[in-house]
JSON list of C-alpha atoms in Angstrom, two decimals:
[
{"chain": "N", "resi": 1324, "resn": "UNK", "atom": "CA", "xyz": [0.00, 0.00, 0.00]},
{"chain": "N", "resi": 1325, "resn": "UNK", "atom": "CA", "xyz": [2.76, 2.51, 1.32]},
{"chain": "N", "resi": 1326, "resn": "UNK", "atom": "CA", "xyz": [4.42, 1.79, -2.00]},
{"chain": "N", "resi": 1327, "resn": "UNK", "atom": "CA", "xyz": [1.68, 2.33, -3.89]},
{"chain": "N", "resi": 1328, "resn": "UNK", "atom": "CA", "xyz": [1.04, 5.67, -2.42]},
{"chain": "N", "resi": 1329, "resn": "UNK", "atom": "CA", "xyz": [4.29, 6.50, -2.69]},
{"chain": "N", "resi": 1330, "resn": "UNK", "atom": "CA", "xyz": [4.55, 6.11, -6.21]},
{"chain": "N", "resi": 1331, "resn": "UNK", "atom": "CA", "xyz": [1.06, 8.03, -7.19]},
{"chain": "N", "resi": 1332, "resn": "UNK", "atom": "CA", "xyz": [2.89, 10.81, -5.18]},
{"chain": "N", "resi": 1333, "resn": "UNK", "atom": "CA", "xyz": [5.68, 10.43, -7.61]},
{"chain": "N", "resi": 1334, "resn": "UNK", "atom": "CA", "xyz": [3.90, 10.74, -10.40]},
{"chain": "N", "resi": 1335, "resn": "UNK", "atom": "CA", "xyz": [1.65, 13.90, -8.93]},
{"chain": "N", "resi": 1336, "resn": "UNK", "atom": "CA", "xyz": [4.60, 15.86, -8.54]},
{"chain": "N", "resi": 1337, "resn": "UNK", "atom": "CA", "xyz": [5.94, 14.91, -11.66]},
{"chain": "N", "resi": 1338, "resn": "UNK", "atom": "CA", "xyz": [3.23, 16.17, -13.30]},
{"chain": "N", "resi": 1339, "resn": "UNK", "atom": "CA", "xyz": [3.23, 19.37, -11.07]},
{"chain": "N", "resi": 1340, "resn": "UNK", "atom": "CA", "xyz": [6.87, 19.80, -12.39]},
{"chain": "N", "resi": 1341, "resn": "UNK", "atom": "CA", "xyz": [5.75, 18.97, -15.78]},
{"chain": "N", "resi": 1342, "resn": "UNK", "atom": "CA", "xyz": [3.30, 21.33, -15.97]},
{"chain": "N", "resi": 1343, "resn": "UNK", "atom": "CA", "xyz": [5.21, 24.79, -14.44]},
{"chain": "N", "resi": 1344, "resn": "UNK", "atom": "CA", "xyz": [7.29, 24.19, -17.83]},
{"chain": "N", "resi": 1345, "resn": "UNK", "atom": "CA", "xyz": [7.01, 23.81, -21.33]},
{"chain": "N", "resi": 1346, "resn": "UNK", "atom": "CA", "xyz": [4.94, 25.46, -24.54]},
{"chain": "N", "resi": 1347, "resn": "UNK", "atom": "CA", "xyz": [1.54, 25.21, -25.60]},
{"chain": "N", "resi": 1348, "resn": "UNK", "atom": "CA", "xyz": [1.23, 25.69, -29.15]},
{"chain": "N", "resi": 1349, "resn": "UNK", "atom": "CA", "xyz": [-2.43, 26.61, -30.49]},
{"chain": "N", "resi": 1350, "resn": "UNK", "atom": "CA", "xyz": [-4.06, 27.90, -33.10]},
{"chain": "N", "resi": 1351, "resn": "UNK", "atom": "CA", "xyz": [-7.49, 29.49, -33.47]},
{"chain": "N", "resi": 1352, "resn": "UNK", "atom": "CA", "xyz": [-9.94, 31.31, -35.67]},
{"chain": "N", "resi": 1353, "resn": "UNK", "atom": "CA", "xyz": [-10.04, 34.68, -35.17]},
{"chain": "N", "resi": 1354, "resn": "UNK", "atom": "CA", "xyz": [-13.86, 34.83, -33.69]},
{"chain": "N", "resi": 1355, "resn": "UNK", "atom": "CA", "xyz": [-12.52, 32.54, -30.75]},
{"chain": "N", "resi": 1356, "resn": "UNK", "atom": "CA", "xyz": [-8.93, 34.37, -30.59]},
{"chain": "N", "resi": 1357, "resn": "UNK", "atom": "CA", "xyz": [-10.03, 37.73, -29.97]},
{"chain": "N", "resi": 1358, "resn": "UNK", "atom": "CA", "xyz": [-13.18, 37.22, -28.15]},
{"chain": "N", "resi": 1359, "resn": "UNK", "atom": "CA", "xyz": [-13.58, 34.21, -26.50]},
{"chain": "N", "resi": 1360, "resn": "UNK", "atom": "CA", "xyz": [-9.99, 33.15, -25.48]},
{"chain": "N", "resi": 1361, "resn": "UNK", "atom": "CA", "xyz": [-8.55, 36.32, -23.41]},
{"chain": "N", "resi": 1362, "resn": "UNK", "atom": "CA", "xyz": [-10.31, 35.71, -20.55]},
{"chain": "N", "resi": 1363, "resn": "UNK", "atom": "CA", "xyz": [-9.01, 31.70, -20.68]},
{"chain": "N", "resi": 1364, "resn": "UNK", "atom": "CA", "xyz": [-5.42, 32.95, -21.27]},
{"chain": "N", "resi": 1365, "resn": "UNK", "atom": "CA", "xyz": [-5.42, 35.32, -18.21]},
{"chain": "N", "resi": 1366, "resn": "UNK", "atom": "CA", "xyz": [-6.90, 32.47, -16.01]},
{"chain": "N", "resi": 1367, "resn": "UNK", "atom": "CA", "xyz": [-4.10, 30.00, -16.91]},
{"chain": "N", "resi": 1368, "resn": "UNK", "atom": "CA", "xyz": [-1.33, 32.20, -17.14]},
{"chain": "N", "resi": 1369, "resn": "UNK", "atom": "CA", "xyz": [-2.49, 33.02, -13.20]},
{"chain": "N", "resi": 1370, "resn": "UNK", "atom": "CA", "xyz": [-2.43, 29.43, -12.41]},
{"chain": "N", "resi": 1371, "resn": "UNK", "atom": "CA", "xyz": [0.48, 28.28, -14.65]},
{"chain": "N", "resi": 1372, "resn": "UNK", "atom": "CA", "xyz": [2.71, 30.95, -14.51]},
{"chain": "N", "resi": 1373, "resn": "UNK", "atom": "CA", "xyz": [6.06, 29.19, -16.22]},
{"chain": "N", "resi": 1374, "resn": "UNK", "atom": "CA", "xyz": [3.87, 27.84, -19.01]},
{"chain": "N", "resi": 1375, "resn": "UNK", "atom": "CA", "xyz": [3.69, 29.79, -22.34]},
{"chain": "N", "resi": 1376, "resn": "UNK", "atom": "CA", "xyz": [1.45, 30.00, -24.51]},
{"chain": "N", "resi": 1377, "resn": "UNK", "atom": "CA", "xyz": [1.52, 30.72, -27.79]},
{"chain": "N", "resi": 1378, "resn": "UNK", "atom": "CA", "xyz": [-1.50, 31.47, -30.26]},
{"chain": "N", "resi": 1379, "resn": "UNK", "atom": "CA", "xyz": [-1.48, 31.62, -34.25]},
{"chain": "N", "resi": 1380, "resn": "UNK", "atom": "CA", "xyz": [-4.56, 33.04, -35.26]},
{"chain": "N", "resi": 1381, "resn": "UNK", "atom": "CA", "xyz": [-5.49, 31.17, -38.69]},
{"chain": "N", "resi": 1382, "resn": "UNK", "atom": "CA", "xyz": [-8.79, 30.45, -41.09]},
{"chain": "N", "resi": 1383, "resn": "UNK", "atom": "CA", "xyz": [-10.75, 27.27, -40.37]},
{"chain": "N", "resi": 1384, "resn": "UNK", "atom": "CA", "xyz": [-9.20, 24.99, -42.78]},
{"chain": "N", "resi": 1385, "resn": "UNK", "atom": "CA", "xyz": [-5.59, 25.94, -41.67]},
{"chain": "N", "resi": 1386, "resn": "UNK", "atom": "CA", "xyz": [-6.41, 25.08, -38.30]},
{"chain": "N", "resi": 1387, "resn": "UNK", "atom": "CA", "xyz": [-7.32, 21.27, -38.95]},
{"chain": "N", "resi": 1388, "resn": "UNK", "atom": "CA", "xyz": [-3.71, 21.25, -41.27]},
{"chain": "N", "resi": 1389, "resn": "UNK", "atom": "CA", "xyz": [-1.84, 22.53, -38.34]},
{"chain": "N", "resi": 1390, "resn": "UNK", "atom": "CA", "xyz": [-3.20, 20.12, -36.08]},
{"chain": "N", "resi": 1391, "resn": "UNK", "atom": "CA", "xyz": [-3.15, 17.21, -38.15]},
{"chain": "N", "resi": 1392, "resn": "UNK", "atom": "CA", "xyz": [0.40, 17.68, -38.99]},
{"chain": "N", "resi": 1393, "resn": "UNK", "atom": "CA", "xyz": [1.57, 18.62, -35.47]},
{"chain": "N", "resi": 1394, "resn": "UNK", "atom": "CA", "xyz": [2.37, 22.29, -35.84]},
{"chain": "N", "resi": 1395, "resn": "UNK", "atom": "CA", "xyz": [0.22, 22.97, -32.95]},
{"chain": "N", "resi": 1396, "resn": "UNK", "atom": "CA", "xyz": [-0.77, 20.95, -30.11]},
{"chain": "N", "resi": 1397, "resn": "UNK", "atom": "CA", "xyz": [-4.86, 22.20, -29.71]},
{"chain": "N", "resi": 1398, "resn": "UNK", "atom": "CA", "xyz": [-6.87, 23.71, -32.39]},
{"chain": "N", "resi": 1399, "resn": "UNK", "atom": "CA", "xyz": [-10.20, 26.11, -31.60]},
{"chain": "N", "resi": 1400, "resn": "UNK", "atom": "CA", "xyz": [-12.82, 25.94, -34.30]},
{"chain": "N", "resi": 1401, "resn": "UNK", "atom": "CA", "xyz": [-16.63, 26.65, -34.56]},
{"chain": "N", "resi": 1402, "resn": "UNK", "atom": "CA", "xyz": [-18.84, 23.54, -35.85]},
{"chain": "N", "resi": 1403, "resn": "UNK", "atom": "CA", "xyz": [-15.89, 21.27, -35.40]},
{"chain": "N", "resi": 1404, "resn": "UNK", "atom": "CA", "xyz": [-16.06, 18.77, -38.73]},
{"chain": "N", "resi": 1405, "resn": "UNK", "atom": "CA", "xyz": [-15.70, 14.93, -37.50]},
{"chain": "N", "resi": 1406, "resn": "UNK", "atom": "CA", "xyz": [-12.51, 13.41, -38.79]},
{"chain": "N", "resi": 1407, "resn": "UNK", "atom": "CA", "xyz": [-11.00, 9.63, -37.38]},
{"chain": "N", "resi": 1408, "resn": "UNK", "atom": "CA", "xyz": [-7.78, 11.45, -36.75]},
{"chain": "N", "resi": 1409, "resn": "UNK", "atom": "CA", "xyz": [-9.49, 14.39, -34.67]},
{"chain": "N", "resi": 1410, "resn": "UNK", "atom": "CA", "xyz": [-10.09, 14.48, -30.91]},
{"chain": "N", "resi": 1411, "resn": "UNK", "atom": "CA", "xyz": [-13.06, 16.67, -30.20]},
{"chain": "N", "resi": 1412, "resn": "UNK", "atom": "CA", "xyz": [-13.61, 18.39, -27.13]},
{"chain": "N", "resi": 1413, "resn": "UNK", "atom": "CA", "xyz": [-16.97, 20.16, -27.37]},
{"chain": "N", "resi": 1414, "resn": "UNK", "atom": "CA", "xyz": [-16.92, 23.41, -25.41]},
{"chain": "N", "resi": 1415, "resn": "UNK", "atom": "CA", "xyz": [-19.33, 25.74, -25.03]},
{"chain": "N", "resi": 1416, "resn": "UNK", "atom": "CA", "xyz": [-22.82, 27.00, -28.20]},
{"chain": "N", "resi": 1417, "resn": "UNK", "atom": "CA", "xyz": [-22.52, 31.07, -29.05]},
{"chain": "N", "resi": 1418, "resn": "UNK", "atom": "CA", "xyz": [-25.88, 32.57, -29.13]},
{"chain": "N", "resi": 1419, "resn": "UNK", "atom": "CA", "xyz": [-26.12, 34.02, -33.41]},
{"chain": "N", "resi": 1420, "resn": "UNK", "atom": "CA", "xyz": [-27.57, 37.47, -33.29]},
{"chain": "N", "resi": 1421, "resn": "UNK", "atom": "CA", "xyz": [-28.53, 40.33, -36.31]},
{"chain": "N", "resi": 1422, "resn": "UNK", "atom": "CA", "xyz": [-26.38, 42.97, -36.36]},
{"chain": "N", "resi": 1423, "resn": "UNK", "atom": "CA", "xyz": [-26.96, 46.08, -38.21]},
{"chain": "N", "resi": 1424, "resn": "UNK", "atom": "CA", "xyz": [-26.48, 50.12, -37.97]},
{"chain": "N", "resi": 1425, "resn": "UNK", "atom": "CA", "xyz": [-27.95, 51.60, -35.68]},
{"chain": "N", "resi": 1426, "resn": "UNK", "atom": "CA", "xyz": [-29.91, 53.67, -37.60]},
{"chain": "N", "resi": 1427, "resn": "UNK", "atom": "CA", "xyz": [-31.32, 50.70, -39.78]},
{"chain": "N", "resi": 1428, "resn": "UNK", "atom": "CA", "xyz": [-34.90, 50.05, -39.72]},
{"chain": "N", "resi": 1429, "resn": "UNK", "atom": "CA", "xyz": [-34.34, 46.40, -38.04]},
{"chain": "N", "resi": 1430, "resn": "UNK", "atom": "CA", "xyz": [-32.06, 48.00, -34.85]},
{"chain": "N", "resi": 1431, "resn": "UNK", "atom": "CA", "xyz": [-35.47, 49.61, -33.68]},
{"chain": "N", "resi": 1432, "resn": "UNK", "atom": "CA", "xyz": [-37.63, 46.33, -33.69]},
{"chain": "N", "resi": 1433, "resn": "UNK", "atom": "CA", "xyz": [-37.16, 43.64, -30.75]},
{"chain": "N", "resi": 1434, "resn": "UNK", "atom": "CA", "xyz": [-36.68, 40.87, -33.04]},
{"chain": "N", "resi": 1435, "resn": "UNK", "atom": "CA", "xyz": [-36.53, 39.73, -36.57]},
{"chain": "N", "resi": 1436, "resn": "UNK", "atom": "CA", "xyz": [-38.25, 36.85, -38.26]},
{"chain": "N", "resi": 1437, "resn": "UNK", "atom": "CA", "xyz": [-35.27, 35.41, -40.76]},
{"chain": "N", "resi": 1438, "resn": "UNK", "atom": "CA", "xyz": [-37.89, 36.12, -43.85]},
{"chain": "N", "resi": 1439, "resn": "UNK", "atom": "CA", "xyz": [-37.76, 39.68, -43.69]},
{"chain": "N", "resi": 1440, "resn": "UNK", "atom": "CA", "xyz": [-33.52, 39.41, -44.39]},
{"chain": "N", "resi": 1441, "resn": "UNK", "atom": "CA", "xyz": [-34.97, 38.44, -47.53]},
{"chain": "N", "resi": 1442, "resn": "UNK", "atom": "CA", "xyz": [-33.70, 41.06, -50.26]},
{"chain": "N", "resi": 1443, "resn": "UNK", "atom": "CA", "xyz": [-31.70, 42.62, -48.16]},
{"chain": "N", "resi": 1444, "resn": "UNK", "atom": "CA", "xyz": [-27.90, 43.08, -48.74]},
{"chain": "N", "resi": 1445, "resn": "UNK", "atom": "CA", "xyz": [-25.85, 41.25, -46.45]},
{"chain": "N", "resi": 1446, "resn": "UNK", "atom": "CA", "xyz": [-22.14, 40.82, -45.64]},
{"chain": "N", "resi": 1447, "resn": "UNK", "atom": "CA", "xyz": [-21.49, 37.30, -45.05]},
{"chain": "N", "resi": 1448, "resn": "UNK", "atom": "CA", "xyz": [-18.49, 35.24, -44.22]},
{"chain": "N", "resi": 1449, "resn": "UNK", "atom": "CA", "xyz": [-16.68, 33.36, -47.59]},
{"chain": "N", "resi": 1450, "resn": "UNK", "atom": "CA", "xyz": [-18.21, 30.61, -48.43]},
{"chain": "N", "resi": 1451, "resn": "UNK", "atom": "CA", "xyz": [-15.84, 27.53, -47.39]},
{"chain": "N", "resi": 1452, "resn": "UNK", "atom": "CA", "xyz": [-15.84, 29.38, -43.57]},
{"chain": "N", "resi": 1453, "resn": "UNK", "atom": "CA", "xyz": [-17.90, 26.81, -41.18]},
{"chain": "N", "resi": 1454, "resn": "UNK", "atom": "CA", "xyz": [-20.17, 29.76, -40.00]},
{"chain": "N", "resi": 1455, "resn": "UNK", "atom": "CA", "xyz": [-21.00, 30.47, -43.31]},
{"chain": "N", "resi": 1456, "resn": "UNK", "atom": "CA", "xyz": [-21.80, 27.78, -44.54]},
{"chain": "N", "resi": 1457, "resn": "UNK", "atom": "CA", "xyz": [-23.71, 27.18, -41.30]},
{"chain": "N", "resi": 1458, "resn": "UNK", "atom": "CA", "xyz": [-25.81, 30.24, -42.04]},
{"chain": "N", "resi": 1459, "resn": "UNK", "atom": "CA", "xyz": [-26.61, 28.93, -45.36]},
{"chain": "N", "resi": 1460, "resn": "UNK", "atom": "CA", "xyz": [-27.93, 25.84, -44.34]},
{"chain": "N", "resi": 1461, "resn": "UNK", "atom": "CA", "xyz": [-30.51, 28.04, -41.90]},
{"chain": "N", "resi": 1462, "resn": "UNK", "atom": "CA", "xyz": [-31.36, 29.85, -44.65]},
{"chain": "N", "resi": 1463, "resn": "UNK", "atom": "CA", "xyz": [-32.30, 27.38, -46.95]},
{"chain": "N", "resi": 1464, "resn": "UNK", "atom": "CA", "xyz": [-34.38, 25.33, -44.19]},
{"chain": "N", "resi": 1465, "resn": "UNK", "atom": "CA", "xyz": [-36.01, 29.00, -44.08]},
{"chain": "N", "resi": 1466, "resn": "UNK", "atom": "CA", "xyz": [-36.53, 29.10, -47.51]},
{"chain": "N", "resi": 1467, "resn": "UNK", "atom": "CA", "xyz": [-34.76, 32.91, -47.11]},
{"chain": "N", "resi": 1468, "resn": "UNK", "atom": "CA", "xyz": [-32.69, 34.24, -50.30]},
{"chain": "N", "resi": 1469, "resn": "UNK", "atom": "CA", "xyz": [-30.34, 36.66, -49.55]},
{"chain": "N", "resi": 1470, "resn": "UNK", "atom": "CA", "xyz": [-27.69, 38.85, -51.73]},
{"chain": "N", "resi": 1471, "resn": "UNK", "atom": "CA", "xyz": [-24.43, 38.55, -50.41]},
{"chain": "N", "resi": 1472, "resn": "UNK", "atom": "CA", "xyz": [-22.99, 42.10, -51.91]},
{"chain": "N", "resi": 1473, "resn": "UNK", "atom": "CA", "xyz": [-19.54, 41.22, -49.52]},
{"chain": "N", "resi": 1474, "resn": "UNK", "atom": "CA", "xyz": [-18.11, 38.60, -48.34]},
{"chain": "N", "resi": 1475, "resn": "UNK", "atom": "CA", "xyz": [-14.70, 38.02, -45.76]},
{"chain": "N", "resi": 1476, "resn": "UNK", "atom": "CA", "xyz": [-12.91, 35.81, -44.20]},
{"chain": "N", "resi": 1477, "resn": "UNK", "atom": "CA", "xyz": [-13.09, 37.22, -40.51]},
{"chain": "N", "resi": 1478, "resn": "UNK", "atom": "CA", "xyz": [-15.73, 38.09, -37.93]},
{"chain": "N", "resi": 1479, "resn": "UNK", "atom": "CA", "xyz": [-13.52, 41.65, -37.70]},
{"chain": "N", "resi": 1480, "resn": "UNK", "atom": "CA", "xyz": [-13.98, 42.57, -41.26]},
{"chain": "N", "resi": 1481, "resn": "UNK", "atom": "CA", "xyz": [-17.22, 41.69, -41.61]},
{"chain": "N", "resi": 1482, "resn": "UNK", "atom": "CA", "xyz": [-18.09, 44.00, -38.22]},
{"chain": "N", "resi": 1483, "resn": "UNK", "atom": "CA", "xyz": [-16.74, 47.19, -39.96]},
{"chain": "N", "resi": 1484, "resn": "UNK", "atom": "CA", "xyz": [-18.61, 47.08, -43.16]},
{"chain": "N", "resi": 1485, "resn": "UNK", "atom": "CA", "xyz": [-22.04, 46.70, -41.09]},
{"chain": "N", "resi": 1486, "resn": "UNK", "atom": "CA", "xyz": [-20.60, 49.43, -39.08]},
{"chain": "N", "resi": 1487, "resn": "UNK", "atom": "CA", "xyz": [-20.35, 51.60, -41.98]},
{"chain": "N", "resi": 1488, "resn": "UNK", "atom": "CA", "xyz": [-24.13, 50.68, -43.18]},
{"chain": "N", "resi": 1489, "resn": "UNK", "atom": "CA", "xyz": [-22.95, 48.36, -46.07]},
{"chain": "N", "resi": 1490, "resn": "UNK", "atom": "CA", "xyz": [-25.19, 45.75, -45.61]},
{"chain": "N", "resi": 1491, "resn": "UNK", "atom": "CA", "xyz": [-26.72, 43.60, -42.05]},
{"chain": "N", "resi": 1492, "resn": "UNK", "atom": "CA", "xyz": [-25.16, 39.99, -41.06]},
{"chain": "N", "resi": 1493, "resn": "UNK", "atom": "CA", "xyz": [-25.29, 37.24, -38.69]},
{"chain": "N", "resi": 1494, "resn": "UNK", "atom": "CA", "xyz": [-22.68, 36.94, -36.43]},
{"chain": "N", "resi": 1495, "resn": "UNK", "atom": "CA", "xyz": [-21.97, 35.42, -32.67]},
{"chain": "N", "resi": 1496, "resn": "UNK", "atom": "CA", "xyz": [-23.16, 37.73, -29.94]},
{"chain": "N", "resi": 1497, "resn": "UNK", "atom": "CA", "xyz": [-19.80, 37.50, -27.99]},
{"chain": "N", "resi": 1498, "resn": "UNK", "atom": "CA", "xyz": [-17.79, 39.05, -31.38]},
{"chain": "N", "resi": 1499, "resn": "UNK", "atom": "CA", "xyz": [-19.91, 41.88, -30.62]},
{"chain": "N", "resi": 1500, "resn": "UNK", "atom": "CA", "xyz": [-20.13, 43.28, -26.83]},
{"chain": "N", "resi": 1501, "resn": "UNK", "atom": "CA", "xyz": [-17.87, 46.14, -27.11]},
{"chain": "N", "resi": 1502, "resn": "UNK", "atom": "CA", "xyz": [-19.36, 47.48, -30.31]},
{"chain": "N", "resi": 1503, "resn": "UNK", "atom": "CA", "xyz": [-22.76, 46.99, -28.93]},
{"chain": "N", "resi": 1504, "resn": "UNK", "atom": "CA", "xyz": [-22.12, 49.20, -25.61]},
{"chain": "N", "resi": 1505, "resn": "UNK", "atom": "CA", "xyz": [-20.04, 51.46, -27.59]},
{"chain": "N", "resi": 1506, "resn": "UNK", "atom": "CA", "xyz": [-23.38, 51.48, -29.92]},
{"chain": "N", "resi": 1507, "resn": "UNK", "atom": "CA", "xyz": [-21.84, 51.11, -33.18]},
{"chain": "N", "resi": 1508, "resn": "UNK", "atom": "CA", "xyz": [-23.50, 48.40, -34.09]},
{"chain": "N", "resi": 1509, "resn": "UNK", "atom": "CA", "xyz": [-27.01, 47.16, -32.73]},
{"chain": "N", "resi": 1510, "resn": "UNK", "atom": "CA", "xyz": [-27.92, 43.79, -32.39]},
{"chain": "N", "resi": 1511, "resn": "UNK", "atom": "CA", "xyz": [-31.59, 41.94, -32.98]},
{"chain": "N", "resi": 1512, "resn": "UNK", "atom": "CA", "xyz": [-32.35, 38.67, -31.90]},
{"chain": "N", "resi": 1513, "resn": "UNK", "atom": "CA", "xyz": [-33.78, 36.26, -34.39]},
{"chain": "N", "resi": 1514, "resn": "UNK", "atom": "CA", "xyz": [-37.22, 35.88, -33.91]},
{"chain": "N", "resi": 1515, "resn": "UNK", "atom": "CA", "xyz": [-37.52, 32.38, -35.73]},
{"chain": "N", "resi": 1516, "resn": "UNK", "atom": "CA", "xyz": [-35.39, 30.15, -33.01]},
{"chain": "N", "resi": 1517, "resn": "UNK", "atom": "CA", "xyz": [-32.42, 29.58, -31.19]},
{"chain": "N", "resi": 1518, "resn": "UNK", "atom": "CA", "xyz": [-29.33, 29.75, -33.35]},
{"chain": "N", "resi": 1519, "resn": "UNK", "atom": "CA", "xyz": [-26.06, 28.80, -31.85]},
{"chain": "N", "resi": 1520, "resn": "UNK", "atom": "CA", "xyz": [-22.71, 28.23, -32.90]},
{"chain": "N", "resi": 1521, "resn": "UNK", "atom": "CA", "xyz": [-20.87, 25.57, -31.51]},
{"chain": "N", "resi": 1522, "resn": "UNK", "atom": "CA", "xyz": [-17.32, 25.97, -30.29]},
{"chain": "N", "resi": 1523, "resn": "UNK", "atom": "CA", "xyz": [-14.93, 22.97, -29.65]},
{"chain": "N", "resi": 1524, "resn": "UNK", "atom": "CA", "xyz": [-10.94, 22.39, -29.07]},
{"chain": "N", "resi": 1525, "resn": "UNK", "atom": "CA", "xyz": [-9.51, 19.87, -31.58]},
{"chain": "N", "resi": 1526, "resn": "UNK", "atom": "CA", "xyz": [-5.97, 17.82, -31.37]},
{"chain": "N", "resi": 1527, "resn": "UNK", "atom": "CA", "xyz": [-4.48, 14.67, -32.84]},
{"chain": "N", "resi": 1528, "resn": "UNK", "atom": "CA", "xyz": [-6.29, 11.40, -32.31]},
{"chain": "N", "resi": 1529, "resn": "UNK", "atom": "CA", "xyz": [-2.64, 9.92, -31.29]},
{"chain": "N", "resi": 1530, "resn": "UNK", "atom": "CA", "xyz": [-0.99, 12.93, -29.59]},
{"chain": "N", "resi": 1531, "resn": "UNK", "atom": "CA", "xyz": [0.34, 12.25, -25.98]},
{"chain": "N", "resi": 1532, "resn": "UNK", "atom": "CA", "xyz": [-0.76, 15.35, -24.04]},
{"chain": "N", "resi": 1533, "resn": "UNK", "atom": "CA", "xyz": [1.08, 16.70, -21.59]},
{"chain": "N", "resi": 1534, "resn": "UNK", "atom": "CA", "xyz": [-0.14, 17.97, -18.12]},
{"chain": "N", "resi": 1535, "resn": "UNK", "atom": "CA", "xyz": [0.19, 21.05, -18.89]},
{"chain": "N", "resi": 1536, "resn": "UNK", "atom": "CA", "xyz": [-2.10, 20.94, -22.00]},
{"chain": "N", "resi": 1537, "resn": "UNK", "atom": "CA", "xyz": [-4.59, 18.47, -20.19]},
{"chain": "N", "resi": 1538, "resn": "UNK", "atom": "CA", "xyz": [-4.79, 21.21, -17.72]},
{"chain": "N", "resi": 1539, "resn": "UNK", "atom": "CA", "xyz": [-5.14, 24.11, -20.64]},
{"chain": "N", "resi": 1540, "resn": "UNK", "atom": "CA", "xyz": [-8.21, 21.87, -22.17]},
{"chain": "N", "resi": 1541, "resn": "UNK", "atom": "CA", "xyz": [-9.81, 21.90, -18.36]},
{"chain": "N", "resi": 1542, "resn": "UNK", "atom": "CA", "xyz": [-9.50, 25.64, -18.11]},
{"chain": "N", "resi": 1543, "resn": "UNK", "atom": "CA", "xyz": [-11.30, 26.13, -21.73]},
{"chain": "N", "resi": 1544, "resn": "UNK", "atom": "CA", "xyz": [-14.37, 23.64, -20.14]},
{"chain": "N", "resi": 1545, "resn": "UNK", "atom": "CA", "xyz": [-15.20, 26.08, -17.78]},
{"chain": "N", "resi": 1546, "resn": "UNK", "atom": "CA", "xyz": [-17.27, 28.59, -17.49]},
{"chain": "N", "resi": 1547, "resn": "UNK", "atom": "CA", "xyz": [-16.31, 32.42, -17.57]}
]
């Protein structure tokens, strides 16, 4: 028994030592980067001090490559795509909100039925982004035809052209907190249903993690 114990103590502080060193290497879209991550970062830099971490922000596709071919150690994605060599670790589902100027007719209503987007001109993500082709799927169930007059490959981009009263999109409430308070944008709920978009961490069916990424994967679980 003593022996036993003795050894699980081993290995605890092994992993304790294990963990107050080292690099985690991730990558992320930009949605998740920006927005979602800081908070994460802040809480595990507190509790892991010696451990860096270092973030390349990429488009979806990019992410799977460098996961798949060990560049990084964790992707972030939204509406992680099932693959044999993926690990998926579901995380948390973004409420999708309207956004539009604030002087557009839609910012004064309380919500907007999906039909009436019909004919008007929206900014939209490009068309092989996840979100994207997310929203297009909702649309069609909706029967709702839209004209994309821009399209972009980042939730950032596609902000400042609604800002500037280009055209109304779809887009995760958490991308758009500050710009809501700073009222540059208003944002509508969608009358029709719940929309989310699902957020997940992704890494190598075969990869050995370390501690200090186990305990990185914990941190993202929770709830800020």
């Amino acid at each position: 028994q003593s022996i036993q114990t003795y050894e699980s103590l081993h290995s605890k502080l092994q992993e304790l030592k294990d963990i107050s060193s080292g690099t985690i290497r991730v990558a992320t879209i930009w949605s998740i980067g920006l927005h979602d991550l800081p908070p994460y970062i802040k809480r595990y830099m507190k509790n892991y001090p010696t451990v860096n971490v270092h973030v390349e922000y990429r488009r979806a596709n990019q992410v799977y490559e460098d996961v798949l071919s060990n560049v990084v150690d964790i992707g972030l994605v939204a509406y992680p795509a099932k693959d044999s060599k993926l690990e998926i670790v579901p995380l948390r589902k973004e409420p999708l909100v309207l956004i539009c100027h604030p002087q557009h007719p839609f910012a004064k209503q309380k919500s907007v039925k999906l039909k009436s987007l019909a004919g008007n001109k929206v900014i939209g993500f490009e068309p092989d982004i996840p979100t994207r082709k997310a929203l297009d799927k909702i649309l069609k169930e909706y029967s709702v035809e839209v004209k994309h007059v821009m399209e972009f490959d980042n939730v950032e981009t596609v902000k400042r052209a609604v800002e500037i009263d280009a055209g109304i999109s779809i887009v995760p409430i958490g991308t758009v907190q500050q710009e809501i308070s700073k009222q540059t944008l208003a944002a509508v709920p969608i009358e029709d249903g719940e929309f989310y978009r699902p957020l997940a961490a992704i890494y190598k069916k075969n990869k050995v993690l370390s501690p200090a990424m186990k305990q990185f994967l914990g941190i993202l679980k929770e709830a800020i």
